[in-house]
Coordinates of C-alpha atoms and ligand atoms in Angstrom, one line a residue:
M1 CA 4.0 -18.2 9.4
S2 CA 4.7 -17.5 13.0
G3 CA 5.9 -14.8 15.3
G4 CA 4.6 -11.5 16.7
I5 CA 4.7 -8.1 15.2
G6 CA 6.8 -6.3 17.8
A7 CA 5.1 -3.0 18.6
G8 CA 1.8 -4.5 17.4
E9 CA 1.2 -6.9 20.2
G10 CA -2.2 -6.1 21.7
L11 CA -4.1 -7.9 18.9
A12 CA -5.0 -10.9 21.0
G13 CA -8.8 -11.3 21.0
T14 CA -9.3 -8.3 18.7
R15 CA -12.0 -8.9 16.1
V16 CA -10.7 -7.7 12.8
L17 CA -12.3 -7.8 9.3
V18 CA -9.8 -8.3 6.5
T19 CA -11.3 -7.5 3.1
G20 CA -9.4 -8.9 0.1
A21 CA -8.1 -11.6 2.5
S22 CA -7.5 -14.1 -0.3
G23 CA -5.2 -11.8 -2.2
R24 CA -1.4 -11.5 -2.3
I25 CA -1.2 -9.1 0.7
G26 CA -4.4 -10.4 2.3
R27 CA -3.2 -14.0 2.7
V28 CA 0.0 -13.0 4.6
T29 CA -1.9 -10.4 6.6
T30 CA -4.6 -12.8 7.6
A31 CA -2.1 -15.3 8.7
L32 CA -0.1 -12.8 10.7
L33 CA -3.2 -11.4 12.5
N34 CA -4.3 -15.0 13.2
D35 CA -0.9 -15.8 14.7
C36 CA -1.1 -12.7 16.9
G37 CA -4.3 -14.0 18.4
A38 CA -6.7 -11.7 16.5
R39 CA -10.2 -13.1 15.7
V40 CA -10.3 -12.6 12.0
T41 CA -13.2 -12.4 9.6
A42 CA -11.9 -12.8 6.1
L43 CA -14.0 -11.4 3.2
S44 CA -12.9 -11.9 -0.4
A45 CA -14.5 -12.2 -3.8
N46 CA -13.2 -15.7 -4.3
E47 CA -12.6 -18.8 -2.1
E48 CA -9.1 -19.4 -0.7
P49 CA -9.1 -22.8 1.2
A50 CA -5.8 -22.1 3.0
L51 CA -7.1 -18.9 4.8
E52 CA -6.6 -19.1 8.6
A53 CA -9.5 -17.1 10.0
E54 CA -12.4 -17.5 12.4
R55 CA -15.0 -16.6 9.7
V56 CA -14.2 -17.0 6.0
L57 CA -16.7 -15.2 3.8
V58 CA -17.1 -15.0 0.1
G59 CA -18.9 -11.8 -0.9
D60 CA -18.7 -8.5 -2.6
T61 CA -17.3 -5.4 -0.8
R62 CA -19.6 -3.3 -3.1
S63 CA -22.7 -5.0 -1.5
E64 CA -24.3 -3.3 1.5
A65 CA -25.6 -6.6 2.8
D66 CA -22.3 -8.5 2.4
V67 CA -20.3 -5.8 4.2
A68 CA -22.9 -5.5 7.0
D69 CA -22.7 -9.2 7.6
A70 CA -18.9 -9.2 7.5
L71 CA -18.8 -6.3 10.0
Q72 CA -20.8 -8.1 12.7
E73 CA -19.0 -7.7 16.1
V74 CA -15.9 -6.4 14.4
E75 CA -13.6 -3.9 16.2
A76 CA -11.1 -3.0 13.5
V77 CA -10.9 -3.2 9.7
V78 CA -8.1 -3.9 7.3
H79 CA -9.4 -3.0 3.9
L80 CA -7.4 -4.5 1.0
A81 CA -10.2 -5.6 -1.4
A82 CA -9.7 -3.9 -4.8
L83 CA -9.1 -4.5 -8.5
A84 CA -5.4 -4.0 -7.9
H85 CA -4.2 -2.8 -11.3
R86 CA -5.4 -0.3 -14.0
D87 CA -5.6 -3.0 -16.7
I88 CA -7.1 -5.9 -14.8
D89 CA -10.7 -5.0 -16.0
T90 CA -12.5 -2.1 -17.8
P91 CA -11.8 1.4 -16.5
Y92 CA -15.4 1.5 -15.3
N93 CA -15.1 -1.7 -13.3
V94 CA -11.7 -0.8 -11.8
Y95 CA -12.7 2.6 -10.7
T96 CA -16.2 1.8 -9.4
T97 CA -15.1 -1.5 -7.6
N98 CA -12.4 0.3 -5.7
V99 CA -14.2 3.5 -4.8
V100 CA -17.6 1.9 -4.0
S101 CA -15.9 -0.8 -1.9
T102 CA -13.9 1.7 0.1
F103 CA -16.9 3.9 0.6
N104 CA -19.1 1.0 1.6
V105 CA -16.6 -0.5 4.0
L106 CA -15.6 2.7 5.7
A107 CA -19.0 4.2 5.9
Q108 CA -20.6 1.1 7.4
A109 CA -17.6 0.7 9.8
G110 CA -17.9 4.3 10.8
A111 CA -21.6 4.2 11.3
A112 CA -21.3 1.0 13.4
G113 CA -19.0 2.8 15.8
I114 CA -15.8 0.9 14.8
R115 CA -12.8 3.0 15.8
R116 CA -10.0 2.0 13.5
A117 CA -9.4 1.1 9.9
V118 CA -6.2 0.5 7.9
V119 CA -6.6 0.9 4.1
A120 CA -4.4 -0.2 1.2
S121 CA -3.7 2.9 -0.8
S122 CA -0.9 2.9 -3.3
I123 CA 2.2 4.8 -4.4
N124 CA 0.0 5.4 -7.5
A125 CA -2.3 7.7 -5.4
Y126 CA -0.1 10.6 -6.5
G127 CA -0.7 9.8 -10.1
V128 CA 2.8 10.1 -11.5
P129 CA 3.9 6.4 -11.7
M130 CA 1.2 5.4 -14.2
N131 CA 1.0 8.7 -16.0
H132 CA 1.6 8.3 -19.7
H133 CA 2.8 11.9 -20.0
E134 CA 6.5 12.8 -19.6
V135 CA 6.2 13.7 -15.9
T136 CA 8.5 13.2 -12.9
P137 CA 7.7 13.8 -9.3
A138 CA 7.6 17.4 -8.1
Y139 CA 10.6 16.6 -5.8
Y140 CA 12.4 13.9 -4.0
P141 CA 12.0 12.3 -1.5
L142 CA 8.4 11.6 -2.2
D143 CA 6.2 12.5 0.8
S144 CA 2.5 12.7 1.5
D145 CA 2.3 16.3 0.5
I146 CA 3.7 15.7 -3.0
P147 CA 1.6 17.3 -5.8
V148 CA -0.8 14.9 -7.5
D149 CA -1.0 14.5 -11.3
I150 CA -3.4 11.7 -12.2
D151 CA -4.3 10.4 -15.7
D152 CA -5.6 6.9 -15.0
W153 CA -8.6 5.4 -13.2
Y154 CA -6.7 3.1 -10.9
S155 CA -4.6 5.9 -9.5
L156 CA -7.7 8.1 -9.2
S157 CA -9.5 5.3 -7.3
K158 CA -6.7 5.2 -4.8
Y159 CA -6.6 9.0 -4.4
N160 CA -10.3 9.0 -3.9
D161 CA -10.1 6.2 -1.4
E162 CA -7.8 8.5 0.7
Q163 CA -10.5 11.2 0.6
T164 CA -13.1 8.7 1.6
A165 CA -11.0 7.8 4.6
R166 CA -10.7 11.4 5.6
M167 CA -14.5 11.9 5.2
A168 CA -15.2 8.8 7.3
W169 CA -12.9 10.1 10.0
R170 CA -14.5 13.6 9.9
H171 CA -18.1 12.2 9.9
W172 CA -17.9 9.2 12.2
G173 CA -14.7 9.7 14.0
I174 CA -13.2 6.4 12.8
D175 CA -9.4 6.7 12.8
V176 CA -7.9 5.6 9.5
V177 CA -4.4 5.1 8.1
S178 CA -4.1 4.7 4.3
L179 CA -0.8 3.1 3.3
R180 CA 0.7 4.1 0.0
F181 CA 2.2 0.7 -0.8
P182 CA 4.9 0.5 -3.5
Y183 CA 5.4 -2.8 -5.4
V184 CA 4.6 -5.5 -2.8
N185 CA 5.4 -9.2 -3.2
D186 CA 7.2 -12.1 -1.8
A187 CA 11.0 -12.3 -1.8
D188 CA 11.4 -14.3 -5.0
A189 CA 9.2 -11.9 -7.0
I190 CA 11.0 -8.9 -5.5
R191 CA 14.3 -10.4 -6.7
Q192 CA 12.9 -10.7 -10.2
H193 CA 11.6 -7.1 -10.0
S194 CA 15.1 -6.0 -8.9
E195 CA 16.7 -7.8 -11.9
R196 CA 14.3 -6.0 -14.3
L197 CA 15.0 -2.6 -12.8
T198 CA 18.8 -3.3 -12.6
A199 CA 18.8 -3.9 -16.3
D200 CA 16.6 -0.9 -17.1
P201 CA 16.7 1.5 -14.1
A202 CA 14.9 4.3 -16.0
V203 CA 11.6 2.6 -15.5
G204 CA 11.8 2.9 -11.7
V205 CA 12.3 6.6 -11.4
R206 CA 8.7 7.6 -10.7
E207 CA 8.5 5.0 -7.8
G208 CA 11.9 5.7 -6.5
W209 CA 13.0 2.1 -7.2
S210 CA 11.0 1.2 -4.1
Y211 CA 9.4 -2.1 -3.0
L212 CA 8.1 -3.8 0.1
D213 CA 8.1 -7.5 1.1
S214 CA 4.6 -8.9 1.7
R215 CA 5.6 -9.8 5.3
D216 CA 6.5 -6.2 6.0
A217 CA 3.2 -5.0 4.4
A218 CA 1.3 -7.3 6.7
R219 CA 3.2 -6.1 9.7
A220 CA 2.5 -2.5 8.8
L221 CA -1.2 -3.2 8.4
A222 CA -1.2 -4.9 11.8
L223 CA 0.6 -2.0 13.4
G224 CA -2.1 0.2 11.8
I225 CA -4.6 -1.5 14.1
T226 CA -2.7 -1.2 17.3
A227 CA -0.6 2.0 17.0
E228 CA -1.9 4.9 19.0
F229 CA -3.1 7.7 16.8
T230 CA -6.2 9.7 15.9
G231 CA -7.3 11.2 12.6
A232 CA -6.9 10.2 8.9
H233 CA -3.4 9.8 7.5
R234 CA -2.0 8.8 4.2
L235 CA 1.6 7.5 4.4
F236 CA 4.2 6.4 2.0
I237 CA 5.8 3.2 3.0
A238 CA 8.7 1.1 1.6
A239 CA 11.9 -0.8 2.4
D240 CA 14.7 1.6 3.5
S241 CA 16.8 0.8 0.4
T242 CA 16.0 0.6 -3.2
C243 CA 15.8 -2.7 -5.1
V244 CA 18.7 -1.7 -7.5
P245 CA 22.4 -1.8 -6.9
Y246 CA 23.2 1.8 -8.0
P247 CA 23.6 4.8 -5.6
T248 CA 20.3 6.7 -5.4
A249 CA 22.1 10.1 -6.0
D250 CA 23.5 8.7 -9.3
L251 CA 20.1 7.4 -10.4
L252 CA 18.4 10.7 -9.7
N253 CA 21.2 12.6 -11.5
A254 CA 20.8 10.3 -14.5
F255 CA 17.0 10.1 -14.7
A256 CA 15.6 13.1 -12.8
A257 CA 18.4 15.7 -13.1
D258 CA 15.9 18.7 -13.2
T259 CA 13.8 17.5 -10.3
P260 CA 14.5 19.3 -6.9
K261 CA 16.0 17.1 -4.2
T262 CA 15.2 18.3 -0.6
K263 CA 17.9 16.2 0.9
A264 CA 21.1 14.2 0.0
F265 CA 20.7 10.5 -0.3
I266 CA 23.2 8.1 1.2
G267 CA 24.1 4.9 -0.7
R268 CA 21.0 3.0 -1.9
E269 CA 18.6 5.0 0.4
V270 CA 15.1 4.9 -1.1
P271 CA 14.1 8.4 -2.2
I272 CA 10.8 8.3 -0.2
D273 CA 10.3 10.1 3.1
L274 CA 9.6 7.3 5.6
S275 CA 9.7 9.5 8.7
A276 CA 5.9 9.7 8.9
V277 CA 5.3 6.0 8.8
R278 CA 8.0 5.5 11.4
A279 CA 6.5 8.2 13.7
L280 CA 2.9 7.1 13.4
L281 CA 3.2 3.3 13.3
G282 CA 6.7 2.7 14.5
F283 CA 7.3 0.8 11.3
R284 CA 10.6 -0.1 9.7
A285 CA 10.9 -2.9 7.1
E286 CA 12.6 -6.0 8.2
H287 CA 12.8 -8.0 5.0
E288 CA 15.2 -6.4 2.5
I289 CA 16.7 -8.1 -0.5
E290 CA 20.5 -8.4 -0.6
V291 CA 21.9 -6.2 -3.3
A292 CA 25.6 -5.2 -3.5
E293 CA 26.1 -1.6 -4.3
M294 CA 27.9 -0.8 -7.6
P295 CA 28.3 2.3 -9.8
L296 CA 25.6 3.1 -12.4
P297 CA 27.1 1.8 -15.7
P298 CA 27.4 4.7 -18.2
H299 CA 25.5 2.8 -20.9
L300 CA 22.4 2.7 -18.6
A301 CA 22.4 6.3 -17.6
Ligands
NAD401 N1 0.6 -5.8 -4.4 C1 1.0 -4.6 -4.7 O1 2.1 -4.4 -5.3 C2 0.2 -3.4 -4.3 C3 0.8 -2.1 -4.5 C4 0.0 -1.0 -4.1 C5 -1.2 -1.2 -3.6 N2 -1.8 -2.4 -3.5 C6 -3.2 -2.5 -3.0 O2 -3.2 -3.5 -1.9 C7 -4.4 -4.2 -1.9 C8 -4.2 -5.7 -2.0 O3 -3.4 -5.9 -3.2 P1 -3.0 -7.4 -3.6 O4 -1.8 -7.3 -4.4 O5 -3.1 -8.3 -2.5 O6 -4.2 -7.7 -4.7 P2 -4.8 -9.1 -5.2 O7 -5.4 -8.8 -6.5 O8 -3.9 -10.2 -5.0 O9 -6.1 -9.3 -4.2 C9 -7.2 -8.6 -4.2 C10 -8.2 -9.1 -3.2 O10 -9.4 -8.3 -3.3 C11 -10.5 -9.1 -3.4 N3 -11.6 -8.4 -4.1 C12 -11.5 -7.8 -5.3 N4 -12.7 -7.2 -5.7 C13 -13.5 -7.6 -4.6 C14 -14.9 -7.3 -4.4 N5 -15.7 -6.6 -5.2 N6 -15.5 -7.8 -3.3 C15 -14.7 -8.6 -2.4 N7 -13.4 -8.8 -2.6 C16 -12.8 -8.3 -3.7 C17 -10.0 -10.4 -4.1 O11 -10.9 -11.4 -3.9 C18 -8.7 -10.5 -3.5 O12 -8.8 -11.2 -2.2 C19 -5.2 -3.6 -3.1 O13 -6.1 -2.6 -2.6 C20 -4.2 -3.0 -4.0 O14 -4.7 -2.0 -4.8 C21 -1.1 -3.5 -3.9

């Protein structure tokens, strides 16, 4: 891939550790940072021969020694390494891998005097999307103050990671932004995701039918390194529009009629408050799938 990141220029020569570099988001992010002139150290659990990075390491983000080695001379961290789904391994392994990795990476980065980290949180950090009870969000649009209701270990790990980020900032002064990613993938996979939710829109209600192209996720992560801010922040992020053809107001009337709405939604506007990610990072998604708006068919409502 090629091209800059707009507001994120300023990466040239910056030494960045990307954990989880071999993953779906990590590969695109590593390539973007490399294209922007960053000097990337890539750390992953598995080999990925195509990675473009100055240092490519295979190691474990739970290991103090592996992370200490990876952080040598690093100025900023993009932390993506995780077991990225509830059912990918045992509950114990998913939870402990994620929270120990995030603690280890941020604590060592903070103690080493590194000033900036960007962390992959998840839309699941508020607990409702994977909750097996009949729950809906407390209100729409979702924002970073939305009440949390967690009943699974992956969501808990992401929620805890956000607390770890805050602790690291309070203790060591490392500025951290945790991005609450929605479904992230390449354009083909997002189109398939869109087709699934178009056929069965009820399943998208807790995530507000949101998505983000991997290229936009990578750009947001890069902006997280270069944007001017201090503190620890957790931010929802998504494409501006939903991935389904139906008007958001109709969807919410059909599938979340009793849930308060704090604003009116225009067209296919995603019911997630994106003002914070715009204000802090100057981010707006650039890769949206083309979906022609149509009324919600009565048989799907
Ligand atoms: N893709 C999505 O839809 C999505 C949505 C929300 C949040 N996220 C989060 O974004 C991050 C990246 O997701 P992804 O889709 O690229 O995941 P992925 O499964 O494609 O990649 C995970 C990466 O983490 C690495 N990793 C896992 N355990 C490790 C360990 N113990 N030590 C070192 N490396 C380890 C893997 O080697 C791989 O590089 C994750 O934190 C995930 O929870 C992803």
